[in-house]
Coordinates of C-alpha atoms and ligand atoms in Angstrom, one line a residue:
X1 CA 22.6 16.4 -7.7
X2 CA 20.6 16.0 -4.7
X3 CA 18.6 13.5 -5.3
X4 CA 14.7 14.7 -4.8
X5 CA 13.0 12.6 -2.4
X6 CA 9.8 13.9 -1.5
X7 CA 7.2 11.3 -2.4
X8 CA 4.7 14.0 -3.8
X9 CA 7.5 15.1 -5.8
X10 CA 8.4 12.3 -6.8
X11 CA 4.5 11.1 -8.0
X12 CA 4.4 14.4 -9.6
X13 CA 7.2 13.4 -11.4
X14 CA 6.2 9.8 -12.7
X15 CA 3.1 11.5 -13.9
X16 CA 4.7 13.9 -15.5
X17 CA 6.6 11.5 -17.6
X18 CA 3.6 9.6 -18.4
X19 CA 1.4 12.5 -19.5
X20 CA 4.0 13.3 -22.0
X21 CA 4.2 9.8 -23.7
X22 CA 0.1 10.0 -23.3
X23 CA 0.4 13.1 -25.0
X24 CA -2.5 14.3 -22.3
X25 CA -4.3 17.6 -22.6
X26 CA -2.3 20.1 -20.3
X27 CA -5.4 21.1 -18.7
X28 CA -6.0 17.7 -17.7
X29 CA -2.3 17.3 -17.1
X30 CA -3.0 20.3 -14.2
X31 CA -5.8 18.9 -13.0
X32 CA -4.5 15.5 -12.2
X33 CA -1.0 16.9 -10.4
X34 CA -3.1 18.1 -7.7
X35 CA -5.6 16.7 -4.9
X36 CA -9.0 17.7 -5.4
X37 CA -9.6 17.9 -1.7
X38 CA -7.6 17.3 1.9
X39 CA -8.5 18.1 5.4
X40 CA -5.9 18.9 8.0
X41 CA -7.2 18.4 11.5
X42 CA -5.8 18.3 15.2
X43 CA -6.7 15.6 17.3
X44 CA -6.5 16.1 21.1
X45 CA -6.0 13.0 22.8
X46 CA -6.2 12.4 26.6
X47 CA -2.9 10.5 27.9
X48 CA -2.6 8.1 30.4
X49 CA -0.7 10.3 32.5
X50 CA -4.1 12.6 32.7
X51 CA -2.5 15.5 30.2
X52 CA -3.7 15.9 26.6
X53 CA -1.4 15.8 23.8
X54 CA -2.6 17.3 20.2
X55 CA -1.6 15.0 17.4
X56 CA -1.8 16.3 14.0
X57 CA -4.0 14.1 11.2
X58 CA -4.9 14.3 7.7
X59 CA -7.1 13.2 5.1
X60 CA -6.4 13.5 1.1
X61 CA -9.1 12.7 -1.0
X62 CA -6.7 12.8 -4.4
X63 CA -9.6 12.0 -7.5
X64 CA -13.1 10.5 -7.2
X65 CA -13.9 10.9 -10.6
X66 CA -14.5 6.7 -11.1
X67 CA -15.6 6.2 -7.5
X68 CA -15.5 7.3 -3.9
X69 CA -12.0 8.1 -2.7
X70 CA -10.0 4.7 -1.3
X71 CA -7.1 4.5 0.8
X72 CA -5.1 3.6 3.8
X73 CA -4.2 5.9 7.2
X74 CA -0.9 5.5 8.4
X75 CA 0.3 6.4 11.8
X76 CA 4.1 7.1 11.6
X77 CA 6.4 9.8 13.3
X78 CA 7.4 10.8 10.0
X79 CA 4.1 11.4 8.4
X80 CA 3.7 14.6 6.3
X81 CA 1.1 15.7 4.3
X82 CA 3.4 15.2 1.2
X83 CA 3.7 11.9 1.7
X84 CA 0.0 11.0 2.3
X85 CA -0.8 13.3 -0.8
X86 CA 2.0 11.0 -2.5
X87 CA -0.1 7.8 -1.7
X88 CA -3.3 9.7 -2.1
X89 CA -2.2 9.8 -5.9
X90 CA -0.9 6.1 -6.1
X91 CA -4.3 4.9 -4.9
X92 CA -5.8 6.9 -7.8
X93 CA -3.6 5.1 -10.1
X94 CA -4.0 1.8 -8.4
X95 CA -8.0 1.5 -8.3
X96 CA -7.7 2.8 -12.0
X97 CA -5.0 -0.1 -13.1
X98 CA -7.2 -2.8 -11.5
X99 CA -10.4 -1.4 -12.7
X100 CA -12.1 -1.0 -10.1
X101 CA -15.0 1.6 -9.2
X102 CA -13.2 3.6 -7.0
X103 CA -11.0 6.8 -6.8
X104 CA -7.8 7.5 -4.2
X105 CA -7.5 8.7 -1.1
X106 CA -5.0 8.6 1.9
X107 CA -5.0 9.5 5.5
X108 CA -2.3 10.1 8.4
X109 CA -1.3 11.0 11.9
X110 CA 1.8 12.1 12.9
X111 CA 2.3 9.8 16.1
X112 CA 4.5 7.1 17.2
X113 CA 2.3 3.9 18.0
X114 CA 5.2 2.4 19.7
X115 CA 5.2 4.8 22.4
X116 CA 1.4 4.7 22.9
X117 CA -0.9 2.2 25.0
X118 CA -3.9 0.9 23.7
X119 CA -6.0 2.8 25.7
X120 CA -4.3 5.8 24.1
X121 CA -4.1 4.1 20.2
X122 CA -8.2 3.4 20.5
X123 CA -8.7 7.2 21.7
X124 CA -6.5 8.1 18.9
X125 CA -8.4 6.1 16.2
X126 CA -11.6 7.5 17.4
X127 CA -10.2 10.9 17.3
X128 CA -9.5 10.4 13.7
X129 CA -12.7 9.1 13.2
X130 CA -14.5 12.4 14.7
X131 CA -12.5 14.4 13.0
X132 CA -13.1 13.2 9.3
X133 CA -16.6 11.5 9.9
X134 CA -18.5 14.2 8.4
X135 CA -16.3 14.0 4.8
X136 CA -16.3 10.1 4.4
X137 CA -18.9 7.5 3.8
X138 CA -19.3 4.7 1.7
X139 CA -20.4 7.0 -1.4
X140 CA -17.5 9.4 -0.3
X141 CA -14.3 8.3 0.9
X142 CA -13.6 4.6 2.6
X143 CA -10.7 4.6 4.6
X144 CA -8.2 1.4 5.2
X145 CA -5.3 0.1 7.2
X146 CA -1.8 0.9 6.4
X147 CA 1.7 1.0 8.7
X148 CA 1.2 0.9 11.5
X149 CA -2.7 0.7 11.5
X150 CA -4.4 -2.9 11.8
X151 CA -8.4 -4.3 12.1
X152 CA -8.7 -3.3 16.0
X153 CA -8.2 0.1 14.9
X154 CA -10.7 -0.4 11.9
X155 CA -13.2 -1.5 14.7
X156 CA -12.6 1.4 16.9
X157 CA -13.1 3.5 13.8
X158 CA -16.2 2.0 12.3
X159 CA -17.8 2.1 16.0
X160 CA -16.8 5.6 16.6
X161 CA -18.4 6.5 13.1
X162 CA -21.6 4.4 13.4
X163 CA -22.0 6.0 17.1
X164 CA -22.2 9.4 15.4
X165 CA -24.3 8.2 12.3
X166 CA -26.7 6.5 14.3
X167 CA -26.7 3.3 12.1
X168 CA -24.7 0.6 11.5
X169 CA -22.7 1.3 8.2
X170 CA -20.1 -1.2 7.9
X171 CA -18.8 -0.1 4.6
X172 CA -17.7 3.3 5.6
X173 CA -14.3 1.5 6.3
X174 CA -12.4 -1.7 5.0
X175 CA -9.9 -4.3 6.6
X176 CA -12.0 -4.5 9.4
X177 CA -12.2 -7.8 11.7
X178 CA -14.5 -10.7 9.9
X179 CA -17.0 -10.6 12.8
X180 CA -17.6 -6.5 11.8
X181 CA -17.9 -7.5 8.6
X182 CA -14.3 -8.0 7.4
X183 CA -13.3 -9.9 4.2
X184 CA -12.2 -13.7 3.9
X185 CA -8.8 -13.1 2.5
X186 CA -8.1 -9.3 3.2
X187 CA -5.2 -10.3 5.6
X188 CA -3.4 -11.8 3.1
X189 CA -4.5 -9.9 0.4
X190 CA -1.7 -7.3 -0.9
X191 CA 0.6 -9.8 -0.5
X192 CA -1.6 -12.4 -2.4
X193 CA -2.1 -9.9 -5.0
X194 CA 1.8 -9.4 -5.5
X195 CA 2.2 -12.8 -5.6
X196 CA 0.3 -13.0 -8.5
X197 CA 2.2 -10.4 -10.5
X198 CA 5.1 -12.2 -9.5
X199 CA 4.0 -15.3 -11.1
X200 CA 2.9 -13.3 -13.9
X201 CA 6.2 -11.9 -14.4
X202 CA 8.3 -14.9 -14.3
X203 CA 5.9 -16.7 -16.8
X204 CA 6.7 -13.6 -19.3
X205 CA 10.5 -13.8 -18.5
X206 CA 10.5 -17.4 -19.0
X207 CA 11.8 -17.5 -16.1
X208 CA 11.9 -20.7 -13.6
X209 CA 10.4 -19.3 -10.3
X210 CA 10.3 -23.1 -8.3
X211 CA 13.3 -22.7 -6.4
X212 CA 14.9 -19.1 -7.2
X213 CA 15.9 -17.1 -4.2
X214 CA 13.8 -13.9 -2.9
X215 CA 14.7 -11.4 -0.3
X216 CA 12.0 -9.3 1.5
X217 CA 12.3 -5.6 3.1
X218 CA 9.5 -5.2 6.0
X219 CA 7.8 -8.0 7.9
X220 CA 4.9 -6.1 8.7
X221 CA 1.6 -7.1 7.4
X222 CA 2.3 -7.1 3.5
X223 CA 6.2 -8.3 4.3
X224 CA 5.2 -11.3 6.4
X225 CA 2.1 -12.7 4.5
X226 CA 4.5 -12.3 1.2
X227 CA 6.9 -14.3 2.9
X228 CA 4.5 -17.4 3.8
X229 CA 3.0 -16.8 0.6
X230 CA 6.4 -16.8 -1.8
X231 CA 7.1 -20.1 -0.3
X232 CA 3.3 -21.1 -0.1
X233 CA 2.2 -20.3 -3.3
X234 CA 5.2 -20.3 -5.8
X235 CA 7.8 -21.8 -3.9
X236 CA 10.5 -19.4 -3.6
X237 CA 13.7 -19.8 -1.2
X238 CA 13.3 -16.9 1.2
X239 CA 16.5 -16.5 2.0
X240 CA 16.3 -12.6 3.5
X241 CA 13.7 -10.6 5.4
X242 CA 14.1 -7.7 7.5
X243 CA 12.1 -4.9 9.4
X244 CA 13.1 -1.8 10.8
X245 CA 15.6 -3.0 13.4
X246 CA 17.7 -5.5 10.7
X247 CA 17.9 -8.3 9.2
X248 CA 18.2 -12.2 9.0
X249 CA 20.0 -14.5 6.1
X250 CA 20.2 -18.1 5.8
X251 CA 21.4 -19.4 2.3
X252 CA 19.0 -22.2 2.4
X253 CA 16.2 -20.4 2.9
X254 CA 14.2 -18.9 6.4
X255 CA 10.9 -21.1 7.1
X256 CA 8.1 -18.8 7.5
X257 CA 6.8 -20.3 10.6
X258 CA 9.5 -19.6 12.4
X259 CA 10.3 -16.4 11.6
X260 CA 6.6 -15.8 12.4
X261 CA 6.5 -17.3 15.4
X262 CA 10.2 -15.6 16.6
X263 CA 8.4 -12.3 15.6
X264 CA 5.2 -13.1 18.0
X265 CA 7.2 -13.5 21.0
X266 CA 10.1 -11.2 20.3
X267 CA 8.8 -8.6 18.1
X268 CA 11.1 -8.1 15.4
X269 CA 13.4 -10.5 13.4
X270 CA 16.4 -10.1 14.7
X271 CA 18.3 -13.3 16.5
X272 CA 16.1 -15.6 15.1
X273 CA 17.5 -19.4 15.5
X274 CA 19.5 -20.6 12.8
X275 CA 20.1 -17.4 10.8
X276 CA 22.7 -15.0 9.9
X277 CA 22.1 -11.0 10.7
X278 CA 22.2 -8.9 7.5
X279 CA 21.4 -5.2 7.2
X280 CA 19.1 -3.2 5.5
X281 CA 21.2 -2.4 2.7
X282 CA 22.9 -5.4 2.7
X283 CA 19.8 -7.2 2.3
X284 CA 18.7 -4.7 -1.0
X285 CA 21.5 -5.5 -2.8
X286 CA 21.4 -9.6 -2.1
X287 CA 22.2 -11.8 -5.3
X288 CA 18.4 -13.1 -5.3
X289 CA 16.3 -13.8 -8.0
X290 CA 13.4 -11.7 -6.8
X291 CA 13.7 -8.4 -4.5
X292 CA 10.5 -7.7 -2.6
X293 CA 10.4 -4.3 -0.9
X294 CA 7.7 -4.3 1.7
X295 CA 8.6 -1.5 4.1
X296 CA 8.6 2.1 3.1
X297 CA 9.4 4.6 0.5
X298 CA 12.7 5.6 -0.9
X299 CA 14.8 2.4 -0.6
X300 CA 16.3 2.3 -3.8
X301 CA 17.7 5.6 -5.0
X302 CA 20.1 6.6 -7.5
X303 CA 23.1 5.9 -4.0
X304 CA 22.2 1.9 -4.1
X305 CA 20.2 0.6 -7.6
X306 CA 23.6 -0.2 -9.4
X307 CA 23.9 -2.5 -6.5
X308 CA 20.7 -4.4 -6.9
X309 CA 20.9 -7.5 -8.4
X310 CA 17.5 -8.9 -8.8
X311 CA 16.1 -10.0 -11.9
X312 CA 12.9 -9.1 -10.8
X313 CA 12.0 -6.6 -8.1
X314 CA 8.2 -6.9 -7.1
X315 CA 7.2 -3.3 -5.4
X316 CA 4.7 -4.7 -2.4
X317 CA 5.7 -1.4 -0.6
X318 CA 4.5 1.9 -2.1
X319 CA 7.3 4.8 -3.5
X320 CA 10.1 2.1 -3.0
X321 CA 12.0 3.2 -5.5
X322 CA 13.0 6.7 -6.9
X323 CA 12.6 8.2 -10.3
X324 CA 16.8 8.2 -10.7
X325 CA 17.1 4.0 -9.2
X326 CA 14.2 3.4 -11.8
X327 CA 16.6 4.7 -14.6
X328 CA 19.6 2.8 -13.8
X329 CA 17.5 -0.3 -13.0
X330 CA 15.7 0.2 -16.2
X331 CA 19.4 0.1 -17.7
X332 CA 20.2 -2.8 -16.1
X333 CA 17.7 -4.8 -17.2
X334 CA 15.8 -5.4 -14.0
X335 CA 12.2 -6.0 -14.7
X336 CA 10.1 -3.8 -12.1
X337 CA 6.6 -4.9 -11.3
X338 CA 5.6 -1.2 -10.0
X339 CA 4.1 -0.6 -6.7
X340 CA 0.5 0.6 -8.0
X341 CA 0.1 -2.8 -9.6
X342 CA 2.2 -5.0 -7.7
X343 CA 0.2 -3.6 -4.2
X344 CA -3.1 -3.5 -5.6
X345 CA -4.5 -6.8 -3.9
X346 CA -5.4 -5.1 -0.3
X347 CA -7.6 -2.1 -2.3
X348 CA -9.1 -5.1 -5.0
X349 CA -10.3 -6.8 -1.4
X350 CA -11.1 -3.9 0.4
X351 CA -13.2 -3.6 -2.8
X352 CA -14.5 -7.2 -2.3
X353 CA -15.4 -6.3 1.0
X354 CA -17.7 -3.2 0.2
X355 CA -19.4 -5.3 -2.1
X356 CA -20.2 -7.7 0.3
X357 CA -20.9 -5.2 2.9
X358 CA -23.6 -3.7 0.6
X359 CA -25.2 -7.2 -0.2
X360 CA -24.8 -8.3 3.5
X361 CA -23.5 -11.8 1.8
X362 CA -20.2 -12.9 2.6
X363 CA -17.9 -15.4 0.4
X364 CA -15.5 -17.4 1.5
X365 CA -11.7 -17.1 1.4
X366 CA -11.2 -19.1 -1.9
X367 CA -13.4 -17.1 -3.6
X368 CA -12.3 -14.1 -2.4
X369 CA -8.3 -15.5 -3.9
X370 CA -9.9 -16.4 -7.4
X371 CA -11.5 -13.3 -8.0
X372 CA -8.2 -11.5 -6.8
X373 CA -5.9 -13.9 -9.2
X374 CA -8.5 -12.6 -11.8
X375 CA -8.3 -8.7 -11.4
X376 CA -4.5 -8.9 -10.8
X377 CA -3.9 -10.8 -13.8
X378 CA -6.2 -8.8 -15.9
X379 CA -3.8 -5.8 -14.5
X380 CA -0.9 -7.2 -15.0
X381 CA -1.6 -8.3 -18.2
X382 CA -3.1 -4.7 -19.4
X383 CA 0.2 -3.4 -18.3
X384 CA 2.7 -5.6 -19.9
X385 CA 0.5 -5.2 -23.0
X386 CA 1.1 -1.3 -22.3
X387 CA 4.9 -1.5 -22.1
X388 CA 5.2 -4.2 -25.3
X389 CA 3.5 -1.9 -27.0
X390 CA 4.3 1.3 -26.2
X391 CA 8.1 0.3 -25.7
X392 CA 8.4 2.3 -22.2
X393 CA 9.1 0.4 -19.0
X394 CA 6.6 -1.1 -16.9
X395 CA 5.5 1.9 -14.5
X396 CA 4.7 4.2 -17.0
X397 CA 2.8 1.6 -18.6
X398 CA 0.9 1.4 -15.6
X399 CA 0.5 5.1 -15.3
X400 CA -0.5 4.9 -19.4
X401 CA -3.2 2.7 -18.1
X402 CA -4.4 4.0 -15.5
X403 CA -4.1 8.0 -16.2
X404 CA -6.0 7.1 -19.6
X405 CA -9.0 5.6 -17.2
X406 CA -9.2 8.7 -14.6
X407 CA -8.9 10.8 -17.2
X408 CA -11.7 9.7 -19.5
X409 CA -13.5 9.6 -16.5
X410 CA -12.6 13.3 -15.7
X411 CA -13.6 14.5 -18.9
X412 CA -16.9 12.4 -19.0
X413 CA -18.0 14.2 -16.2
X414 CA -17.2 17.7 -17.8
X415 CA -14.3 18.8 -15.0
X416 CA -11.8 19.2 -17.6
Ligands
NAD1 P1 3.4 -2.7 8.6 O1 3.4 -1.1 9.6 O2 2.6 -3.9 8.8 O3 4.8 -3.0 8.7 C1 5.8 -1.9 8.3 C2 7.2 -3.2 8.3 O4 8.2 -2.3 7.7 C3 7.7 -3.5 9.4 O5 8.1 -4.6 9.6 C4 8.7 -2.4 9.9 O6 9.2 -2.6 11.0 C5 9.4 -2.0 8.8 N1 10.0 -1.4 8.6 C6 9.3 0.2 8.9 N2 10.9 1.4 8.4 C7 11.8 0.3 8.0 C8 12.8 0.6 7.6 N3 13.3 1.8 7.2 N4 14.0 -0.2 7.2 C9 13.2 -1.7 7.0 N5 12.1 -2.4 7.1 C10 11.4 -1.1 7.9 O7 2.8 -1.8 7.4 P2 2.2 -2.7 6.1 O8 0.7 -2.5 5.9 O9 3.0 -4.3 6.2 O10 2.9 -1.9 4.9 C11 4.4 -1.8 4.1 C12 4.1 -1.2 3.2 O11 3.1 -2.0 2.0 C13 3.6 0.4 3.0 O12 4.5 0.8 1.8 C14 2.4 0.1 2.3 O13 2.3 1.5 2.0 C15 2.5 -0.8 1.6 N6 0.6 -1.0 1.2 C16 -0.2 -2.1 2.4 C17 -0.8 -2.1 2.1 C18 -1.7 -3.2 3.2 O14 -3.0 -3.5 2.8 N7 -1.3 -3.0 4.8 C19 -1.5 -2.2 1.4 C20 -0.6 -1.7 -0.2 C21 0.6 -1.1 -0.2

């Protein structure tokens, strides 16, 4: 049977499985299966050639029972409302599994930023903020970066928001540059949080991690930091990395400083000195101890899951593994660190950023990283304990922890 790769259908199927194990009340289940609110809008942007192009944008506030909605904004040519819904659902479970007082949301624009000038991108970013400004705020919904959006884009959006409301409100968006109230450590936070969970997974599986091999798919914000931190913090030997244009391999290990510099100059990992080319599918199936998908959804599917050789799959990307692949990997005994646990470091430090903005008192990177470690280790522990106690896989265990917390808040509010 053809696999359903619609990310929102996948997110709902995952929730359904967890709801059955949890014995979730059917009315609560029905409520948690759908986003609470979503906004669809057009963004007219004056292009450099003088014409106006109309882009489509979305913002989904999936659930805000535990706190203001929280989630990034993605700029991507293949963006769909169902991708945004799925990512917003996963944000809801992510903030809950880490036990931070936020809900889940996500945003997106159908666009190809690689074909846009800096000025066009700035006008699109400001237009996005004008479209959603009245629906967001520090007590309503707080956006952040995601694929193809970055601190500069957050800065333009923050500036536009403050122009509209007429005063400073840095906590309305996270992942900002430091001088505008960004947190120390926010750039590498998603990757570092994932690295802490790999450390915990190795401990739990009595696996020696120092010198073990690793492959990373995706070399953007998350993947490139993961490369450096896997090397620095865990002593992993990263033998393969890739981006959308292809991958590179060196059995002796890839130096993150060399690859990083090559990417800075060339915009891609291809042709980095002292490496051999490797395809994205070959990379996923490489003979490594730790596989880190850090690109986009639906990379490990029913088609390739039986060829995955890694002992640990650390999902820094959102939704890289389909439910069919999950079953195959479970049968093979692969230890999956599920996405909304593995990549929760980003939103955790975004939450720290909001706290620092509120108090106007800023922590150094060491303090941020220490607090991140505490949060990630606790979240990993809660999921591992649930998996052992209920004899379920880690993804379902993460859902059980998160859904129970969100359902409790919904019930306390009297919504269901
Ligand atoms: P990014 O735009 O900085 O980088 C994405 C990388 O993936 C690029 O190197 C791109 O070339 C590569 N890529 C895209 N399509 C690919 C394909 N088909 N095959 C191989 N590589 C491909 O994005 P990012 O912020 O690093 O996000 C990566 C993933 O991590 C996404 O799933 C995102 O939702 C997730 N995530 C990001 C954050 C964050 O803080 N940025 C937080 C949590 C989760």
